[in-house]
Amino acid sequence: GMSMTKFLDAALEYADRGWKVFPLWPNTKKPIHDGGFHNGSTDATQIEFWWSEHPNTNIGLNLIASCLVAVDVDSYKKECEWEGFKGDRPFEPECIHRSARGGWHYIFKAEEGQTFSDPCSGVEIKHKGYIVLAPSTFEGKPYTWVQDDEPTPAPDWLPSTKENKPFEFRDSKDKQSDKDLIDLIKTG
């Protein structure tokens, strides 16, 4: 049966995997709190608080903070060119999720500093952002798991670059050292 805590249970399960989740308004893709996907957390206390406020809240997954990337294939669109782009290159995702509209999320591990670009029409590579996870719904239709095994590394033929930037802005606890660096650069 439908448990009152099915969203909370799922959110806690994702957090256990090290996936940073956050709440979206029920039946939407819209984050409840300011800061959006940046609020993604694996902290059980935080997650229990969020889902006790709004038990039927959808679940968002902060991809980049979870070191994940999702290949979002809208196969239901006529203009989707994924099959042609993929060709017969090796593609064996272990972590497969269906979107509410019938598209596919192929979820992979990403390396730190990796940036992805969309490969072709009808396919978005989501990394610096979020996706909605089961058992969330959108327009009344559910997101579902096809296979929820551990994500494998992203195929190396996806369009991506490795950034080796000397200075990267991290979360707020590092803002002070960033500021010192900037002052150093300015005055240097």
PDB file of N, CA and C in Angstrom, residues 129-174:
ATOM      1  N   GLY A 129      23.406  20.497 -11.925  1.00  0.00           N
ATOM      2  CA  GLY A 129      21.984  20.713 -11.735  1.00  0.00           C
ATOM      3  C   GLY A 129      21.391  19.495 -11.065  1.00  0.00           C
ATOM      4  N   TYR A 130      20.132  19.198 -11.388  1.00  0.00           N
ATOM      5  CA  TYR A 130      19.465  18.112 -10.686  1.00  0.00           C
ATOM      6  C   TYR A 130      18.504  17.368 -11.590  1.00  0.00           C
ATOM      7  N   ILE A 131      18.127  16.173 -11.133  1.00  0.00           N
ATOM      8  CA  ILE A 131      17.013  15.446 -11.727  1.00  0.00           C
ATOM      9  C   ILE A 131      16.029  15.112 -10.598  1.00  0.00           C
ATOM     10  N   VAL A 132      14.834  14.720 -10.997  1.00  0.00           N
ATOM     11  CA  VAL A 132      13.788  14.309 -10.057  1.00  0.00           C
ATOM     12  C   VAL A 132      13.845  12.788  -9.947  1.00  0.00           C
ATOM     13  N   LEU A 133      13.737  12.269  -8.722  1.00  0.00           N
ATOM     14  CA  LEU A 133      13.859  10.818  -8.521  1.00  0.00           C
ATOM     15  C   LEU A 133      12.556  10.180  -8.066  1.00  0.00           C
ATOM     16  N   ALA A 134      12.397   8.894  -8.409  1.00  0.00           N
ATOM     17  CA  ALA A 134      11.278   8.081  -7.933  1.00  0.00           C
ATOM     18  C   ALA A 134      11.259   8.114  -6.395  1.00  0.00           C
ATOM     19  N   PRO A 135      10.076   8.059  -5.789  1.00  0.00           N
ATOM     20  CA  PRO A 135       8.728   7.879  -6.353  1.00  0.00           C
ATOM     21  C   PRO A 135       8.013   9.194  -6.697  1.00  0.00           C
ATOM     22  N   SER A 136       8.804  10.249  -6.961  1.00  0.00           N
ATOM     23  CA  SER A 136       8.214  11.542  -7.317  1.00  0.00           C
ATOM     24  C   SER A 136       7.276  11.405  -8.513  1.00  0.00           C
ATOM     25  N   THR A 137       6.364  12.377  -8.633  1.00  0.00           N
ATOM     26  CA  THR A 137       5.468  12.426  -9.788  1.00  0.00           C
ATOM     27  C   THR A 137       5.563  13.798 -10.449  1.00  0.00           C
ATOM     28  N   PHE A 138       5.225  13.843 -11.721  1.00  0.00           N
ATOM     29  CA  PHE A 138       5.160  15.101 -12.466  1.00  0.00           C
ATOM     30  C   PHE A 138       3.977  14.989 -13.408  1.00  0.00           C
ATOM     31  N   GLU A 139       3.098  16.013 -13.388  1.00  0.00           N
ATOM     32  CA  GLU A 139       1.863  15.968 -14.182  1.00  0.00           C
ATOM     33  C   GLU A 139       1.096  14.670 -13.883  1.00  0.00           C
ATOM     34  N   GLY A 140       1.160  14.223 -12.633  1.00  0.00           N
ATOM     35  CA  GLY A 140       0.421  13.043 -12.205  1.00  0.00           C
ATOM     36  C   GLY A 140       1.050  11.703 -12.558  1.00  0.00           C
ATOM     37  N   LYS A 141       2.175  11.738 -13.282  1.00  0.00           N
ATOM     38  CA  LYS A 141       2.810  10.472 -13.677  1.00  0.00           C
ATOM     39  C   LYS A 141       4.076  10.237 -12.850  1.00  0.00           C
ATOM     40  N   PRO A 142       4.365   8.968 -12.529  1.00  0.00           N
ATOM     41  CA  PRO A 142       5.505   8.690 -11.641  1.00  0.00           C
ATOM     42  C   PRO A 142       6.846   8.559 -12.362  1.00  0.00           C
ATOM     43  N   TYR A 143       7.898   8.902 -11.641  1.00  0.00           N
ATOM     44  CA  TYR A 143       9.261   8.511 -12.005  1.00  0.00           C
ATOM     45  C   TYR A 143       9.474   7.106 -11.442  1.00  0.00           C
ATOM     46  N   THR A 144      10.190   6.268 -12.178  1.00  0.00           N
ATOM     47  CA  THR A 144      10.360   4.878 -11.740  1.00  0.00           C
ATOM     48  C   THR A 144      11.787   4.401 -11.990  1.00  0.00           C
ATOM     49  N   TRP A 145      12.205   3.408 -11.211  1.00  0.00           N
ATOM     50  CA  TRP A 145      13.504   2.761 -11.424  1.00  0.00           C
ATOM     51  C   TRP A 145      13.339   1.574 -12.356  1.00  0.00           C
ATOM     52  N   VAL A 146      14.242   1.456 -13.299  1.00  0.00           N
ATOM     53  CA  VAL A 146      14.332   0.266 -14.131  1.00  0.00           C
ATOM     54  C   VAL A 146      15.402  -0.638 -13.513  1.00  0.00           C
ATOM     55  N   GLN A 147      16.498  -0.023 -13.088  1.00  0.00           N
ATOM     56  CA  GLN A 147      17.617  -0.744 -12.483  1.00  0.00           C
ATOM     57  C   GLN A 147      18.334   0.251 -11.579  1.00  0.00           C
ATOM     58  N   ASP A 148      18.422  -0.060 -10.281  1.00  0.00           N
ATOM     59  CA  ASP A 148      19.046   0.951  -9.408  1.00  0.00           C
ATOM     60  C   ASP A 148      20.339   0.446  -8.780  1.00  0.00           C
ATOM     61  N   ASP A 149      21.158  -0.214  -9.614  1.00  0.00           N
ATOM     62  CA  ASP A 149      22.480  -0.642  -9.163  1.00  0.00           C
ATOM     63  C   ASP A 149      23.415   0.563  -9.072  1.00  0.00           C
ATOM     64  N   GLU A 150      24.598   0.328  -8.521  1.00  0.00           N
ATOM     65  CA  GLU A 150      25.577   1.398  -8.332  1.00  0.00           C
ATOM     66  C   GLU A 150      25.974   1.970  -9.695  1.00  0.00           C
ATOM     67  N   PRO A 151      25.976   3.306  -9.838  1.00  0.00           N
ATOM     68  CA  PRO A 151      26.388   3.891 -11.123  1.00  0.00           C
ATOM     69  C   PRO A 151      27.837   3.537 -11.464  1.00  0.00           C
ATOM     70  N   THR A 152      28.069   3.280 -12.737  1.00  0.00           N
ATOM     71  CA  THR A 152      29.411   2.997 -13.251  1.00  0.00           C
ATOM     72  C   THR A 152      29.979   4.292 -13.839  1.00  0.00           C
ATOM     73  N   PRO A 153      31.288   4.352 -14.126  1.00  0.00           N
ATOM     74  CA  PRO A 153      31.847   5.584 -14.696  1.00  0.00           C
ATOM     75  C   PRO A 153      31.184   5.957 -16.027  1.00  0.00           C
ATOM     76  N   ALA A 154      31.047   7.248 -16.265  1.00  0.00           N
ATOM     77  CA  ALA A 154      30.434   7.743 -17.505  1.00  0.00           C
ATOM     78  C   ALA A 154      31.261   7.266 -18.702  1.00  0.00           C
ATOM     79  N   PRO A 155      30.582   6.868 -19.784  1.00  0.00           N
ATOM     80  CA  PRO A 155      31.320   6.445 -20.991  1.00  0.00           C
ATOM     81  C   PRO A 155      32.250   7.567 -21.460  1.00  0.00           C
ATOM     82  N   ASP A 156      33.468   7.199 -21.881  1.00  0.00           N
ATOM     83  CA  ASP A 156      34.429   8.245 -22.234  1.00  0.00           C
ATOM     84  C   ASP A 156      34.103   8.896 -23.576  1.00  0.00           C
ATOM     85  N   TRP A 157      33.117   8.366 -24.308  1.00  0.00           N
ATOM     86  CA  TRP A 157      32.764   8.987 -25.589  1.00  0.00           C
ATOM     87  C   TRP A 157      31.681  10.063 -25.454  1.00  0.00           C
ATOM     88  N   LEU A 158      31.186  10.285 -24.239  1.00  0.00           N
ATOM     89  CA  LEU A 158      30.270  11.421 -24.050  1.00  0.00           C
ATOM     90  C   LEU A 158      31.080  12.710 -24.139  1.00  0.00           C
ATOM     91  N   PRO A 159      30.489  13.752 -24.758  1.00  0.00           N
ATOM     92  CA  PRO A 159      31.259  15.002 -24.886  1.00  0.00           C
ATOM     93  C   PRO A 159      31.533  15.613 -23.511  1.00  0.00           C
ATOM     94  N   SER A 160      32.811  15.644 -23.127  1.00  0.00           N
ATOM     95  CA  SER A 160      33.162  16.220 -21.827  1.00  0.00           C
ATOM     96  C   SER A 160      34.584  16.734 -21.852  1.00  0.00           C
ATOM     97  N   THR A 161      34.868  17.647 -20.936  1.00  0.00           N
ATOM     98  CA  THR A 161      36.233  18.145 -20.778  1.00  0.00           C
ATOM     99  C   THR A 161      36.606  18.033 -19.314  1.00  0.00           C
ATOM    100  N   LYS A 162      37.900  17.914 -19.054  1.00  0.00           N
ATOM    101  CA  LYS A 162      38.391  17.917 -17.687  1.00  0.00           C
ATOM    102  C   LYS A 162      38.944  19.306 -17.407  1.00  0.00           C
ATOM    103  N   GLU A 163      38.440  19.942 -16.330  1.00  0.00           N
ATOM    104  CA  GLU A 163      38.966  21.260 -15.980  1.00  0.00           C
ATOM    105  C   GLU A 163      40.036  21.071 -14.925  1.00  0.00           C
ATOM    106  N   ASN A 164      41.157  21.720 -15.114  1.00  0.00           N
ATOM    107  CA  ASN A 164      42.123  21.764 -14.020  1.00  0.00           C
ATOM    108  C   ASN A 164      42.343  23.225 -13.673  1.00  0.00           C
ATOM    109  N   LYS A 165      41.325  23.830 -13.097  1.00  0.00           N
ATOM    110  CA  LYS A 165      41.414  25.238 -12.738  1.00  0.00           C
ATOM    111  C   LYS A 165      42.240  25.359 -11.465  1.00  0.00           C
ATOM    112  N   PRO A 166      43.110  26.369 -11.413  1.00  0.00           N
ATOM    113  CA  PRO A 166      43.886  26.530 -10.181  1.00  0.00           C
ATOM    114  C   PRO A 166      43.007  26.889  -8.981  1.00  0.00           C
ATOM    115  N   PHE A 167      42.007  27.742  -9.193  1.00  0.00           N
ATOM    116  CA  PHE A 167      41.146  28.128  -8.069  1.00  0.00           C
ATOM    117  C   PHE A 167      39.705  27.753  -8.383  1.00  0.00           C
ATOM    118  N   GLU A 168      39.109  26.958  -7.511  1.00  0.00           N
ATOM    119  CA  GLU A 168      37.697  26.642  -7.686  1.00  0.00           C
ATOM    120  C   GLU A 168      36.950  27.070  -6.456  1.00  0.00           C
ATOM    121  N   PHE A 169      35.794  27.673  -6.652  1.00  0.00           N
ATOM    122  CA  PHE A 169      34.996  28.120  -5.518  1.00  0.00           C
ATOM    123  C   PHE A 169      34.243  26.938  -4.948  1.00  0.00           C
ATOM    124  N   ARG A 170      34.456  26.671  -3.688  1.00  0.00           N
ATOM    125  CA  ARG A 170      33.771  25.576  -3.020  1.00  0.00           C
ATOM    126  C   ARG A 170      32.633  26.160  -2.189  1.00  0.00           C
ATOM    127  N   ASP A 171      32.203  25.431  -1.178  1.00  0.00           N
ATOM    128  CA  ASP A 171      31.077  25.960  -0.389  1.00  0.00           C
ATOM    129  C   ASP A 171      31.540  27.035   0.588  1.00  0.00           C
ATOM    130  N   SER A 172      30.575  27.588   1.320  1.00  0.00           N
ATOM    131  CA  SER A 172      30.790  28.848   2.018  1.00  0.00           C
ATOM    132  C   SER A 172      31.946  28.813   3.010  1.00  0.00           C
ATOM    133  N   LYS A 173      32.254  27.634   3.566  1.00  0.00           N
ATOM    134  CA  LYS A 173      33.324  27.613   4.570  1.00  0.00           C
ATOM    135  C   LYS A 173      34.673  27.997   3.948  1.00  0.00           C
ATOM    136  N   ASP A 174      34.769  27.903   2.629  1.00  0.00           N
ATOM    137  CA  ASP A 174      36.029  28.253   1.966  1.00  0.00           C
ATOM    138  C   ASP A 174      36.026  29.678   1.429  1.00  0.00           C
TER     139      ASP A 174
END
